[in-house]
Tab-separated table of C-alpha atoms in Angstrom:
chain	number	residue	atom	x	y	z
A	826	UNK	CA	-0.064	-0.168	0.307
A	827	UNK	CA	1.387	3.202	-0.767
A	828	UNK	CA	1.424	5.972	1.476
A	829	UNK	CA	2.541	9.625	1.706
A	830	UNK	CA	5.677	10.977	3.402
A	831	UNK	CA	2.421	12.943	6.010
A	832	UNK	CA	2.041	9.516	7.923
A	833	UNK	CA	5.573	7.999	8.241
A	834	UNK	CA	5.158	11.753	10.057
A	835	UNK	CA	2.434	11.339	11.821
A	836	UNK	CA	3.056	8.222	12.889
A	837	UNK	CA	6.234	9.465	14.333
A	838	UNK	CA	4.973	12.303	16.299
A	839	UNK	CA	2.350	9.714	17.685
A	840	UNK	CA	5.141	6.965	19.045
A	841	UNK	CA	7.081	9.696	20.696
A	842	UNK	CA	3.925	10.626	22.482
A	843	UNK	CA	2.890	6.915	23.772
A	844	UNK	CA	6.850	6.581	24.741
A	845	UNK	CA	7.436	9.750	26.147
A	846	UNK	CA	6.198	11.356	29.125
A	847	UNK	CA	7.156	15.121	28.776
A	848	UNK	CA	3.797	17.903	26.958
A	849	UNK	CA	2.729	16.462	24.006
A	850	UNK	CA	2.178	20.469	22.597
A	851	UNK	CA	4.826	21.514	19.304
A	852	UNK	CA	5.804	24.470	18.210
A	853	UNK	CA	4.159	25.876	15.681
A	854	UNK	CA	6.099	27.125	11.866
A	855	UNK	CA	5.503	30.847	12.306
A	856	UNK	CA	5.376	30.836	7.764
A	857	UNK	CA	3.099	33.794	6.854
A	858	UNK	CA	0.661	32.663	4.408
A	859	UNK	CA	-0.879	36.099	3.841
A	860	UNK	CA	0.045	39.345	4.136
A	861	UNK	CA	-2.901	41.245	2.799
A	862	UNK	CA	-5.202	43.714	5.069
A	863	UNK	CA	-8.828	42.885	3.270
A	864	UNK	CA	-10.358	39.482	4.189
A	865	UNK	CA	-11.818	38.380	0.375
A	866	UNK	CA	-7.532	39.964	-0.553
A	867	UNK	CA	-6.040	37.367	2.101
A	868	UNK	CA	-8.402	35.065	1.768
A	869	UNK	CA	-6.978	34.900	-1.775
A	870	UNK	CA	-3.970	35.431	-0.392
A	871	UNK	CA	-4.000	32.360	1.851
A	872	UNK	CA	-5.751	29.841	-1.111
A	873	UNK	CA	-3.065	30.371	-3.406
A	874	UNK	CA	-0.392	30.371	-1.334
A	875	UNK	CA	-1.792	26.517	0.152
A	876	UNK	CA	-3.105	25.844	-3.532
A	877	UNK	CA	-6.936	25.504	-2.269
A	878	UNK	CA	-9.761	27.136	-2.453
A	879	UNK	CA	-11.602	29.258	-0.028
A	880	UNK	CA	-15.516	30.846	0.403
A	881	UNK	CA	-17.078	32.764	3.169
A	882	UNK	CA	-20.914	32.532	3.182
A	883	UNK	CA	-21.224	33.874	6.427
A	884	UNK	CA	-23.716	36.560	7.311
A	885	UNK	CA	-21.409	39.045	9.039
A	886	UNK	CA	-17.863	38.549	6.568
A	887	UNK	CA	-15.002	36.293	8.050
A	888	UNK	CA	-12.328	38.705	9.481
A	889	UNK	CA	-8.549	38.200	9.562
A	890	UNK	CA	-8.275	37.378	12.847
A	891	UNK	CA	-10.096	34.520	12.031
A	892	UNK	CA	-7.763	33.832	8.803
A	893	UNK	CA	-4.806	34.189	11.449
A	894	UNK	CA	-6.396	31.788	13.008
A	895	UNK	CA	-6.663	29.448	9.783
A	896	UNK	CA	-3.224	30.409	9.241
A	897	UNK	CA	-1.359	29.181	12.699
A	898	UNK	CA	-3.610	26.075	12.888
A	899	UNK	CA	-2.134	25.333	8.788
A	900	UNK	CA	1.914	25.805	10.656
A	901	UNK	CA	0.150	23.696	13.656
A	902	UNK	CA	1.313	21.092	10.958
A	903	UNK	CA	3.672	22.424	8.756
A	904	UNK	CA	2.021	24.675	5.490
A	905	UNK	CA	5.018	21.947	3.732
A	906	UNK	CA	2.557	18.827	5.277
A	907	UNK	CA	-0.431	20.668	4.442
A	908	UNK	CA	0.743	21.612	0.788
A	909	UNK	CA	1.933	18.542	0.242
A	910	UNK	CA	-1.228	16.770	1.217
A	911	UNK	CA	-3.599	19.158	-0.999
A	912	UNK	CA	-1.684	18.020	-3.784
A	913	UNK	CA	-1.942	14.094	-3.155
A	914	UNK	CA	-5.841	14.797	-2.964
A	915	UNK	CA	-5.720	16.858	-6.151
A	916	UNK	CA	-3.210	13.541	-7.779
A	917	UNK	CA	-5.020	10.879	-6.549
A	918	UNK	CA	-9.077	12.165	-6.982
A	919	UNK	CA	-8.546	15.427	-8.962
A	920	UNK	CA	-10.171	17.604	-6.432
A	921	UNK	CA	-9.273	21.044	-4.716
A	922	UNK	CA	-9.634	21.294	-1.330
A	923	UNK	CA	-12.412	23.896	-0.241
A	924	UNK	CA	-12.262	25.654	3.035
A	925	UNK	CA	-15.874	26.695	3.459
A	926	UNK	CA	-16.445	29.290	6.141
A	927	UNK	CA	-20.947	28.717	6.908
A	928	UNK	CA	-23.359	30.436	8.930
A	929	UNK	CA	-25.197	27.592	11.521
A	930	UNK	CA	-28.331	26.577	9.689
A	931	UNK	CA	-29.642	24.208	12.140
A	932	UNK	CA	-26.303	21.224	11.973
A	933	UNK	CA	-25.556	19.444	14.919
A	934	UNK	CA	-21.483	20.208	14.417
A	935	UNK	CA	-18.840	23.413	14.229
A	936	UNK	CA	-16.971	21.812	12.056
A	937	UNK	CA	-17.393	19.188	8.984
A	938	UNK	CA	-14.690	17.681	6.470
A	939	UNK	CA	-15.862	15.747	3.868
A	940	UNK	CA	-14.423	14.041	0.785
A	941	UNK	CA	-16.767	12.773	-1.469
A	942	UNK	CA	-15.700	10.610	-4.774
A	943	UNK	CA	-18.104	10.012	-7.625
A	944	UNK	CA	-18.698	10.183	-11.124
A	945	UNK	CA	-21.188	12.372	-10.808
A	946	UNK	CA	-18.812	14.710	-8.694
A	947	UNK	CA	-15.759	14.659	-6.208
A	948	UNK	CA	-15.024	17.583	-3.656
A	949	UNK	CA	-12.974	17.800	-0.263
A	950	UNK	CA	-14.814	20.431	1.625
A	951	UNK	CA	-13.690	21.411	5.272
A	952	UNK	CA	-16.915	23.231	6.654
A	953	UNK	CA	-16.431	25.129	10.018
A	954	UNK	CA	-19.417	27.224	10.898
A	955	UNK	CA	-19.930	30.418	12.167
A	956	UNK	CA	-21.153	29.925	15.401
A	957	UNK	CA	-23.814	27.807	17.082
A	958	UNK	CA	-26.622	28.258	19.267
A	959	UNK	CA	-24.946	27.822	21.925
A	960	UNK	CA	-23.235	30.615	21.001
A	961	UNK	CA	-19.692	28.123	21.001
A	962	UNK	CA	-17.918	29.809	17.434
A	963	UNK	CA	-16.768	26.939	14.897
A	964	UNK	CA	-14.234	29.513	13.938
A	965	UNK	CA	-11.204	28.491	16.868
A	966	UNK	CA	-7.979	27.219	16.175
A	967	UNK	CA	-8.667	23.593	18.016
A	968	UNK	CA	-12.088	22.847	15.731
A	969	UNK	CA	-9.766	24.419	12.003
A	970	UNK	CA	-7.127	22.298	13.491
A	971	UNK	CA	-8.712	18.982	14.563
A	972	UNK	CA	-10.662	19.516	10.857
A	973	UNK	CA	-7.358	19.295	8.999
A	974	UNK	CA	-6.461	16.619	10.745
A	975	UNK	CA	-9.011	14.886	8.836
A	976	UNK	CA	-7.773	16.706	5.724
A	977	UNK	CA	-4.555	14.739	6.232
A	978	UNK	CA	-5.840	11.444	7.288
A	979	UNK	CA	-8.230	11.602	3.771
A	980	UNK	CA	-5.091	12.212	1.703
A	981	UNK	CA	-3.433	8.634	3.162
A	982	UNK	CA	-6.555	6.714	1.527
A	983	UNK	CA	-5.003	4.711	-1.026
A	984	UNK	CA	-8.605	3.166	-1.627
A	985	UNK	CA	-11.953	5.908	-0.388
A	986	UNK	CA	-12.460	3.615	2.368
A	987	UNK	CA	-9.064	2.306	3.832
A	988	UNK	CA	-7.776	4.155	6.765
A	989	UNK	CA	-3.868	3.382	6.994
A	990	UNK	CA	-3.985	4.474	10.321
A	991	UNK	CA	-6.316	2.137	11.387
A	992	UNK	CA	-4.211	-0.958	12.160
A	993	UNK	CA	-1.440	2.101	14.131
A	994	UNK	CA	-4.729	1.881	16.556
A	995	UNK	CA	-5.785	-1.061	16.793
A	996	UNK	CA	-3.426	-1.731	20.289
A	997	UNK	CA	-5.018	1.461	21.795
A	998	UNK	CA	-8.289	0.438	22.209
A	999	UNK	CA	-8.109	-3.065	24.415
A	1000	UNK	CA	-11.022	-5.118	22.247
A	1001	UNK	CA	-13.412	-2.509	22.743
A	1002	UNK	CA	-15.537	-2.170	19.260
A	1003	UNK	CA	-15.762	1.484	17.266
A	1004	UNK	CA	-19.083	3.037	17.898
A	1005	UNK	CA	-19.677	3.050	13.896
A	1006	UNK	CA	-18.815	-1.056	14.368
A	1007	UNK	CA	-20.721	-2.241	16.962
A	1008	UNK	CA	-24.128	-3.607	16.025
A	1009	UNK	CA	-26.546	-1.512	17.740
A	1010	UNK	CA	-25.344	1.116	16.775
A	1011	UNK	CA	-26.341	3.384	19.293
A	1012	UNK	CA	-24.370	5.150	21.506
A	1013	UNK	CA	-26.128	4.986	25.356
A	1014	UNK	CA	-25.627	0.811	24.233
A	1015	UNK	CA	-22.485	1.000	22.856
A	1016	UNK	CA	-21.331	2.673	26.044
A	1017	UNK	CA	-23.339	0.259	28.098
A	1018	UNK	CA	-21.347	-2.656	26.067
A	1019	UNK	CA	-18.027	-0.747	27.832
A	1020	UNK	CA	-18.768	-0.706	30.777
A	1021	UNK	CA	-19.846	-4.106	30.892
A	1022	UNK	CA	-16.101	-5.274	29.751
A	1023	UNK	CA	-14.912	-3.470	32.707
A	1024	UNK	CA	-12.223	-1.316	30.574
A	1025	UNK	CA	-10.806	1.895	32.319
A	1026	UNK	CA	-12.467	4.195	29.713
A	1027	UNK	CA	-9.491	6.527	30.066
A	1028	UNK	CA	-7.451	3.709	27.850
A	1029	UNK	CA	-10.292	3.608	24.973
A	1030	UNK	CA	-10.754	6.924	24.075
A	1031	UNK	CA	-14.117	7.686	25.791
A	1032	UNK	CA	-14.908	11.211	25.507
A	1033	UNK	CA	-17.553	12.966	22.841
A	1034	UNK	CA	-15.452	11.568	20.258
A	1035	UNK	CA	-14.859	8.203	21.924
A	1036	UNK	CA	-13.978	5.118	19.761
A	1037	UNK	CA	-16.435	7.321	16.934
A	1038	UNK	CA	-14.649	5.371	14.506
A	1039	UNK	CA	-10.313	5.848	13.294
A	1040	UNK	CA	-11.216	8.895	11.651
A	1041	UNK	CA	-11.684	10.719	15.320
A	1042	UNK	CA	-9.062	8.663	16.976
A	1043	UNK	CA	-6.861	10.108	14.844
A	1044	UNK	CA	-7.712	13.624	14.278
A	1045	UNK	CA	-8.309	13.497	18.049
A	1046	UNK	CA	-4.307	12.655	18.650
A	1047	UNK	CA	-2.756	14.825	16.298
A	1048	UNK	CA	-4.926	17.883	17.583
A	1049	UNK	CA	-3.783	16.853	21.179
A	1050	UNK	CA	-0.058	16.605	20.085
A	1051	UNK	CA	-0.331	20.054	18.415
A	1052	UNK	CA	-2.333	21.861	20.968
A	1053	UNK	CA	-1.351	20.135	24.141
A	1054	UNK	CA	-5.038	20.674	25.708
A	1055	UNK	CA	-5.051	19.455	29.628
A	1056	UNK	CA	-8.637	18.054	29.151
A	1057	UNK	CA	-7.918	16.078	25.663
A	1058	UNK	CA	-4.526	14.673	27.775
A	1059	UNK	CA	-6.292	13.712	30.467
A	1060	UNK	CA	-9.762	11.903	28.390
A	1061	UNK	CA	-7.134	10.185	25.468
A	1062	UNK	CA	-3.876	10.057	26.803
A	1063	UNK	CA	-3.668	8.113	30.349
């Protein structure tokens, strides 16, 4: 199975994290990806530098502070790695990555990354929600980085449904099935099943994203490595 060099980079980070007691955060690069002071021009410049498209559908318009947050999120991965992932997706699937800023319209998420490969029209989109009813904005570095990690994971796919990191994570679950694989298909019933196994929840990723699927494992762990979130570390990495 062919894999881009991003996979080796990520697995090296994960290996270092699992064997080292030191804090997990990495220092982001400080590459300046845009210099424009007007948001629409900044988005155009940022998109050009990363070889992607950026679309703003929010009601008030995305500001420079949000675009700087996006820049920092990219730099946590490194702009070169991001560009490599975008180039891989274009080469493999013929799609240009799009970052789409959208208003809240009832969706149960603040960030969503989708890769669809279909004869009728393929696309790869990162949706970032302006604000949910609770007032929690989707336009923050944690959400952005999490979604970019999904993008990176998609770039590792040699076939649309094959996740090359699933085997690497299998040993961390203690044999607990993913929610997506649990035959009952219900989160509450899955948690009851986990409890019946007597497995320490901190060892099988029980959290908001707990054991949903390999993609969430990947994004949550890499997000934790980059941002050094104490809450994520306590939940996922004990």
